[in-house]
PDB file of C-alpha atoms in Angstrom:
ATOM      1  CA  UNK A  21      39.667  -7.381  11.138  1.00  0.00           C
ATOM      2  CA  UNK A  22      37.312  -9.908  11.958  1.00  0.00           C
ATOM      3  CA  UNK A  23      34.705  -7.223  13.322  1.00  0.00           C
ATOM      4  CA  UNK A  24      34.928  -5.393   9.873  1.00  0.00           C
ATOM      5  CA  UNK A  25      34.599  -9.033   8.242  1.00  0.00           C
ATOM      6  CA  UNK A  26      31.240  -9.323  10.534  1.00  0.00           C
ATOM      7  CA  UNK A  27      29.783  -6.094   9.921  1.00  0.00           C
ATOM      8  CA  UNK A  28      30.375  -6.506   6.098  1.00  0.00           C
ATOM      9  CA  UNK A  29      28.761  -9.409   6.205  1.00  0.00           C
ATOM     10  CA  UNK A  30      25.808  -8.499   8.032  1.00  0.00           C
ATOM     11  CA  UNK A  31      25.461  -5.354   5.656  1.00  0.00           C
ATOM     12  CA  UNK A  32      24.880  -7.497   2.912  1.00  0.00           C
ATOM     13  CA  UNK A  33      22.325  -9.558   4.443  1.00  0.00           C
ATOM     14  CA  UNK A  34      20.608  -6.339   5.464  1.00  0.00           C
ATOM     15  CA  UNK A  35      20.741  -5.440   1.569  1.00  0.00           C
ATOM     16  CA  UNK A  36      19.703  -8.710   0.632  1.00  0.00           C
ATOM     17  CA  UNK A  37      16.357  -8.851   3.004  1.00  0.00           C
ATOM     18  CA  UNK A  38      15.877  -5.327   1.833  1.00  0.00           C
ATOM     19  CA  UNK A  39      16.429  -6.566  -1.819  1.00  0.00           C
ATOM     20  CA  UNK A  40      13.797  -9.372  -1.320  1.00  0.00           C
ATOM     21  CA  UNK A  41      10.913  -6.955   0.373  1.00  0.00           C
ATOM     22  CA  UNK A  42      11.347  -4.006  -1.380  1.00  0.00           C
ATOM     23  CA  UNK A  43       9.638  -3.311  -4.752  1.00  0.00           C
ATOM     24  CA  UNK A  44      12.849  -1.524  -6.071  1.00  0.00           C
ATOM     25  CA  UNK A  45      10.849   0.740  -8.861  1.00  0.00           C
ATOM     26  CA  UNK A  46       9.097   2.059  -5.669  1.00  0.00           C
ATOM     27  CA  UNK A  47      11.138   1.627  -2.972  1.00  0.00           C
ATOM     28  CA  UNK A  48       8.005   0.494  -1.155  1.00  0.00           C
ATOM     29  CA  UNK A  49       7.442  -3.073   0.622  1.00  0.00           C
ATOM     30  CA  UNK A  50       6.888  -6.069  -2.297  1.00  0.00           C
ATOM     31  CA  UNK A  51       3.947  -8.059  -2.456  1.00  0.00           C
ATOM     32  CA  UNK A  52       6.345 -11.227  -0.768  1.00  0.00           C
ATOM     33  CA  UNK A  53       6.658  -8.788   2.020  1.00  0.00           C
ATOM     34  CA  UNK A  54       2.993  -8.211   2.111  1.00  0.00           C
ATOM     35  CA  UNK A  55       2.485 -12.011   2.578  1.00  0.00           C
ATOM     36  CA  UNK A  56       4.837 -12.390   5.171  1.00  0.00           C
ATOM     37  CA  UNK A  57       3.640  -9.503   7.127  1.00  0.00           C
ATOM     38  CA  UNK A  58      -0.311 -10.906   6.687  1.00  0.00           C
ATOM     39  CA  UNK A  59       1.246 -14.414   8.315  1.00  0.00           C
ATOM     40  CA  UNK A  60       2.394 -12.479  11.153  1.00  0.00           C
ATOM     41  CA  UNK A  61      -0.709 -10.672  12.223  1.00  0.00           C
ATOM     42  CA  UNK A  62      -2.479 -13.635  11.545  1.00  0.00           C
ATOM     43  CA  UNK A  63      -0.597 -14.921  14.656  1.00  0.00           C
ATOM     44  CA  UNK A  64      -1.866 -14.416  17.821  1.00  0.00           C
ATOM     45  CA  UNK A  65       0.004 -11.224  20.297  1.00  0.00           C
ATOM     46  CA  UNK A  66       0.953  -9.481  17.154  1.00  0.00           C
ATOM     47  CA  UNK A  67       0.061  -5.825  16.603  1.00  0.00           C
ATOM     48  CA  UNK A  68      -2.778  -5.621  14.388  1.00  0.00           C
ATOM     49  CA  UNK A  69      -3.742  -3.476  11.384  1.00  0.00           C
ATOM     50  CA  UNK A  70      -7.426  -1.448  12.064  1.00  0.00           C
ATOM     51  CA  UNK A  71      -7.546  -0.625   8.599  1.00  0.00           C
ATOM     52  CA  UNK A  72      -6.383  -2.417   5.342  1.00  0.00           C
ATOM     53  CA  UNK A  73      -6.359   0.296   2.157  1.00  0.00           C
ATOM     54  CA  UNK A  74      -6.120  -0.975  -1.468  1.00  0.00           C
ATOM     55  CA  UNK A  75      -5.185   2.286  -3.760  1.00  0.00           C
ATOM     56  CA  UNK A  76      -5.058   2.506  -7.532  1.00  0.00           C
ATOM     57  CA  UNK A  77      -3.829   4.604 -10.054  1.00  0.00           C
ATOM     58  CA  UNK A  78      -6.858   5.902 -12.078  1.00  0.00           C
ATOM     59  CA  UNK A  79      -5.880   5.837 -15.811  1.00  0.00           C
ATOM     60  CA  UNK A  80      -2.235   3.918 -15.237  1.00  0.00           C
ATOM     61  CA  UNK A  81      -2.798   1.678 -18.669  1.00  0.00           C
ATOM     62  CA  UNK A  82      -4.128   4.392 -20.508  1.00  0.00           C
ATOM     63  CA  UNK A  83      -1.247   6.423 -19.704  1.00  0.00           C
ATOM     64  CA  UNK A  84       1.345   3.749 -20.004  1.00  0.00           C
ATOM     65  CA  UNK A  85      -0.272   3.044 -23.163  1.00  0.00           C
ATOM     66  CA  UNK A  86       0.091   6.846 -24.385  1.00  0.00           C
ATOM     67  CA  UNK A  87       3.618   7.768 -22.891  1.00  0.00           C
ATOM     68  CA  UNK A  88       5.019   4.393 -22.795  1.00  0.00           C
ATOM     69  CA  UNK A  89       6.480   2.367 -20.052  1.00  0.00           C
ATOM     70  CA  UNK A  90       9.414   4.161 -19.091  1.00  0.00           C
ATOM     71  CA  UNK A  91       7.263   7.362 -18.448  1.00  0.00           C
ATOM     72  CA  UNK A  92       5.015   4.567 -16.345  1.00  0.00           C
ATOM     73  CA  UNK A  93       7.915   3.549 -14.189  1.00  0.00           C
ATOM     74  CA  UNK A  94       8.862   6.970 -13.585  1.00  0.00           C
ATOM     75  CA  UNK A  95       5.114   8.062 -12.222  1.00  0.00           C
ATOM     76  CA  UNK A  96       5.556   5.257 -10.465  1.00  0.00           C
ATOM     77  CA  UNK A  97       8.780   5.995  -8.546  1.00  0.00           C
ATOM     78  CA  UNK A  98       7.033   9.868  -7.754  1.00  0.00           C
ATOM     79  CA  UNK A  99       4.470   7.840  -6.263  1.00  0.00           C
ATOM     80  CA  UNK A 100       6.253   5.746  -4.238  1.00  0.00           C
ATOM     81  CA  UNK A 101       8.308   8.924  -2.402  1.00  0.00           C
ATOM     82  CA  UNK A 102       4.634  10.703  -1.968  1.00  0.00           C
ATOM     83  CA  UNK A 103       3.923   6.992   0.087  1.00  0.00           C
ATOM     84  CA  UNK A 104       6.451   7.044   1.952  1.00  0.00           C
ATOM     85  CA  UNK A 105       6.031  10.747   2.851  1.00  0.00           C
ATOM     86  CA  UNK A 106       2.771  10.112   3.969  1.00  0.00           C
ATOM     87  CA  UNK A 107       3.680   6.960   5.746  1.00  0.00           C
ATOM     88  CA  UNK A 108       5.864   9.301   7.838  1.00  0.00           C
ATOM     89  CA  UNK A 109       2.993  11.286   9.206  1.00  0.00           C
ATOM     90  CA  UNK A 110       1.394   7.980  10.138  1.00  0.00           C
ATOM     91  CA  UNK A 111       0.954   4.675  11.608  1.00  0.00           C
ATOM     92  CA  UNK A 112       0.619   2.491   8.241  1.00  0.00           C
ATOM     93  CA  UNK A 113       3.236   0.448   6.165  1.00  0.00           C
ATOM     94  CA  UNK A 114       2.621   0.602   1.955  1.00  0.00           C
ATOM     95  CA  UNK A 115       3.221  -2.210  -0.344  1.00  0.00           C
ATOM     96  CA  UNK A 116       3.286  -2.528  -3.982  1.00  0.00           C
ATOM     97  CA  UNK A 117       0.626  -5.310  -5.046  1.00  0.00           C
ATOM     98  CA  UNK A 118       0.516  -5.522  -8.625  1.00  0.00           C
ATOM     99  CA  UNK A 119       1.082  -3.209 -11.472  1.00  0.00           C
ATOM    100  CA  UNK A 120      -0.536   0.059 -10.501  1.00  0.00           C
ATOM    101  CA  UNK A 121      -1.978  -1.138  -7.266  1.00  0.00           C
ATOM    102  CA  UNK A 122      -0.422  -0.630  -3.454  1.00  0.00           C
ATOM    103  CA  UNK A 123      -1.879  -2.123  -0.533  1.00  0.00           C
ATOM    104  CA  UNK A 124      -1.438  -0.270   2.921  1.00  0.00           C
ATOM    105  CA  UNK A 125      -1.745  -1.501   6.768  1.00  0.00           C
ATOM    106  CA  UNK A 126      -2.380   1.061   8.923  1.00  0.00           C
ATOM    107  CA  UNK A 127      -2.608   0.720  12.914  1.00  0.00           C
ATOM    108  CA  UNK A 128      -4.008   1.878  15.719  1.00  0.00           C
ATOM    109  CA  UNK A 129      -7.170   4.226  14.214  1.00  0.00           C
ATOM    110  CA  UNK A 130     -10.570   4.718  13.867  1.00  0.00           C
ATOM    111  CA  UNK A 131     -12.880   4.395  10.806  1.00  0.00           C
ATOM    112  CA  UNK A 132     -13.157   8.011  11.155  1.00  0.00           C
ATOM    113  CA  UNK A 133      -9.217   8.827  11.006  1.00  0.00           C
ATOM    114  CA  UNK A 134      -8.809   5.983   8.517  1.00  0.00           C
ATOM    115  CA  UNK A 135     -10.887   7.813   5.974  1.00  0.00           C
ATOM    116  CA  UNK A 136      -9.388  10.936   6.528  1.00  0.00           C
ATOM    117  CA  UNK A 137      -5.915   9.585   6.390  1.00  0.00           C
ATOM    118  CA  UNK A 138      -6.928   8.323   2.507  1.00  0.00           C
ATOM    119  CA  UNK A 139      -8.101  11.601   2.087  1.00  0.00           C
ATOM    120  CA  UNK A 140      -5.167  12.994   2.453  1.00  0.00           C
ATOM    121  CA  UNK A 141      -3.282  10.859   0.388  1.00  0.00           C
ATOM    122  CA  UNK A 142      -5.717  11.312  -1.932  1.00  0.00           C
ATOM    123  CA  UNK A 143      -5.217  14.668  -2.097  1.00  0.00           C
ATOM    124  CA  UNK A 144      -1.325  14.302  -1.856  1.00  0.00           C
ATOM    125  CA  UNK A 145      -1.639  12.429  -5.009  1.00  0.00           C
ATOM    126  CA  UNK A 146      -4.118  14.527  -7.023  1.00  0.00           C
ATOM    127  CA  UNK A 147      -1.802  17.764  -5.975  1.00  0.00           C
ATOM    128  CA  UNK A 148       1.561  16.285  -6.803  1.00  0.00           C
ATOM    129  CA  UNK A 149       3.587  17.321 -10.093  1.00  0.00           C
ATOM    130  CA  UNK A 150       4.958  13.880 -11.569  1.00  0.00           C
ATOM    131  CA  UNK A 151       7.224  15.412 -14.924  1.00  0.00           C
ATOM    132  CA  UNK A 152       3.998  17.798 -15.779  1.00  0.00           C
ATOM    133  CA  UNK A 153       2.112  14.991 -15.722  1.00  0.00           C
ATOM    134  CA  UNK A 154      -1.137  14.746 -12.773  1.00  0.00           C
ATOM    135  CA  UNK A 155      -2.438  11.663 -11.323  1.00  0.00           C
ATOM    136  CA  UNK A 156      -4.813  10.739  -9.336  1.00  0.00           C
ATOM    137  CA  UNK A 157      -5.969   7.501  -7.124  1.00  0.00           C
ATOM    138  CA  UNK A 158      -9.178   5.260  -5.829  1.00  0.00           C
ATOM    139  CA  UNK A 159      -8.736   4.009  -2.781  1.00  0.00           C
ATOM    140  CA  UNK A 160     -10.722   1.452  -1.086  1.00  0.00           C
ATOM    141  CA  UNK A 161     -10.798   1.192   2.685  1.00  0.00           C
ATOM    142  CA  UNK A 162     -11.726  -2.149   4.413  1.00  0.00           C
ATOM    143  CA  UNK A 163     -11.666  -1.850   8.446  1.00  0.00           C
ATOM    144  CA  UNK A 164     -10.767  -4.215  10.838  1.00  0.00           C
ATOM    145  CA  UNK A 165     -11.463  -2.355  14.313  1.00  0.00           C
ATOM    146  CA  UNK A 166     -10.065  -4.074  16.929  1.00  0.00           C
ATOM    147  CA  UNK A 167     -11.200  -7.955  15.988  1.00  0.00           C
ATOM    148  CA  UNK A 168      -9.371 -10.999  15.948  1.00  0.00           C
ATOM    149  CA  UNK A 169      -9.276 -11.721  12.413  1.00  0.00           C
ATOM    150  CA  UNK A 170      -7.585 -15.267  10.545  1.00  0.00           C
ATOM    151  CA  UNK A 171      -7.964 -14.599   6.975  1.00  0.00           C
ATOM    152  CA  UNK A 172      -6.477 -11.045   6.415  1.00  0.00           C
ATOM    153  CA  UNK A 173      -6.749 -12.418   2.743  1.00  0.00           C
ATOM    154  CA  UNK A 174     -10.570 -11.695   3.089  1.00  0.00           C
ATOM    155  CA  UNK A 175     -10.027  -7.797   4.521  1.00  0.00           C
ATOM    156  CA  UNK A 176      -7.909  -7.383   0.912  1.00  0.00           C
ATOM    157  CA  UNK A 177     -10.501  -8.447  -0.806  1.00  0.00           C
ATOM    158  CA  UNK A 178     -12.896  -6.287   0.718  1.00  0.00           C
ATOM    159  CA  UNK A 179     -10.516  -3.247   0.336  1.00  0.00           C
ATOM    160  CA  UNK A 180     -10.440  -4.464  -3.412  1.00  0.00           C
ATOM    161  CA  UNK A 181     -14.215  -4.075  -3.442  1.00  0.00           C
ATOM    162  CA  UNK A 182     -14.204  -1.072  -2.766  1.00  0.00           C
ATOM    163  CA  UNK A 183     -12.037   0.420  -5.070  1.00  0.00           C
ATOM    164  CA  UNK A 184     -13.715  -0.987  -7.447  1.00  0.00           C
ATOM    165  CA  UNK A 185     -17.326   0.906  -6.099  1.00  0.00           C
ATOM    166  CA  UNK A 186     -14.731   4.313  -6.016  1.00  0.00           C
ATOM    167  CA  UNK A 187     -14.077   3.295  -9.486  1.00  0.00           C
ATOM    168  CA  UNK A 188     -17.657   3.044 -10.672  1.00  0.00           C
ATOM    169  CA  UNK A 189     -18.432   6.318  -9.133  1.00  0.00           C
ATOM    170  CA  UNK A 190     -15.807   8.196 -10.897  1.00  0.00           C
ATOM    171  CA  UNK A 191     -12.448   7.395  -9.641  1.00  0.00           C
ATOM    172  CA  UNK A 192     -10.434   9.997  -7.481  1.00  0.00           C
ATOM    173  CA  UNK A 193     -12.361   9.081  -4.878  1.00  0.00           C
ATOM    174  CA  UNK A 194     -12.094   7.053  -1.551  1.00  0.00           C
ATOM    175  CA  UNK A 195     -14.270   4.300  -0.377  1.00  0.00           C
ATOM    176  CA  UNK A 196     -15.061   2.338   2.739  1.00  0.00           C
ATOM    177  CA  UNK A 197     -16.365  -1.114   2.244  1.00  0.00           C
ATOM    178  CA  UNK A 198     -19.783  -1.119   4.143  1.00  0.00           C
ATOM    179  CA  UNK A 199     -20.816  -4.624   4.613  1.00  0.00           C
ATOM    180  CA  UNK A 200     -20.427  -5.818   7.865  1.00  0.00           C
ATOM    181  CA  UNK A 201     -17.719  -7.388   8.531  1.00  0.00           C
ATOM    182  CA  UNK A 202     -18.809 -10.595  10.614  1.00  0.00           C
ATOM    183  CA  UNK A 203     -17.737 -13.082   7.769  1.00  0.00           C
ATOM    184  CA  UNK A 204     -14.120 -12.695   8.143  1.00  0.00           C
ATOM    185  CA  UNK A 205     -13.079 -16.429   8.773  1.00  0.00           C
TER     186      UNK A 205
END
């Protein structure tokens, strides 16, 4: 009995953990778990991100302001499975960072295969049917390569840059910051 008492009990504290790090409209990683994961690579031996994406949903007020919030949370949920169905084909973890925007680490690529790899999420998004309703996504790219960095605060930022530049130039559209990155401290 006591094995069943143990297992029970370490079920729930596997729900719990999942219940803190999971943004449960999306079922992706929280913001907290973002954090947490950004003071890990931070730490020396850990396995690094090459690539930090920032991706957001062209048009989300606008639509939430048309169709109303439920309709929002909805789109929000489709997006979240087309994440994590892309995540599966990949090397990257996706978080939920605000409202309508999602961070993702991804590992172990180039700038090359990190571009394509937004592509295709792009793409993913544009094609996918969310209640007759289409979306589509920026998505800024900041790369990391293969550097020691100690702020990964600064790569979001950068990432945030440059969906703001795929904003300007139309939205739908993916974008790799291009200043160099020496200044990461």
């Amino acid at each position: 009995a006591l094995m069943q008492v143990r297992l029970e009990s370490f079920e729930a504290t596997r729900q719990l953990i999942i219940e803190k790090e999971t943004d449960m409209l999306t079922g992706l990683f929280n913001r907290r778990k973002l954090f947490e994961t950004l003071a890990v690579i931070e730490s020396p031996n850990s396995d690094k991100p090459s690539g930090i994406m920032m991706i957001d949903i062209d048009y989300f007020k606008d639509f939430n302001d048309k169709y109303g919030h439920a309709a929002g949370d909805k789109c929000l949920s489709h997006l979240g499975e087309i994440f994590k169905k892309v995540a599966q084909n990949y090397k990257m973890d996706f978080y939920r960072y605000g409202g309508e925007e999602f961070v993702a680490l991804v590992y172990g690529y180039s700038k090359a295969d990190l571009l394509s790899i937004a592509e295709n999420l792009r793409i993913a998004v544009q094609n996918a049917d969310m209640d007759s309703h289409n979306f589509t996504v920026s998505i800024g790219i900041a790369y990391c390569g293969e550097k020691q960095i100690r702020n990964y605060g600064n790569i979001i930022d950068q990432a945030d840059k440059a969906v703001y530049a795929a904003k300007r130039m139309g939205r739908n559209i993916v974008c790799m910051e291009q200043k160099a990155n020496e200044s990461n401290d």
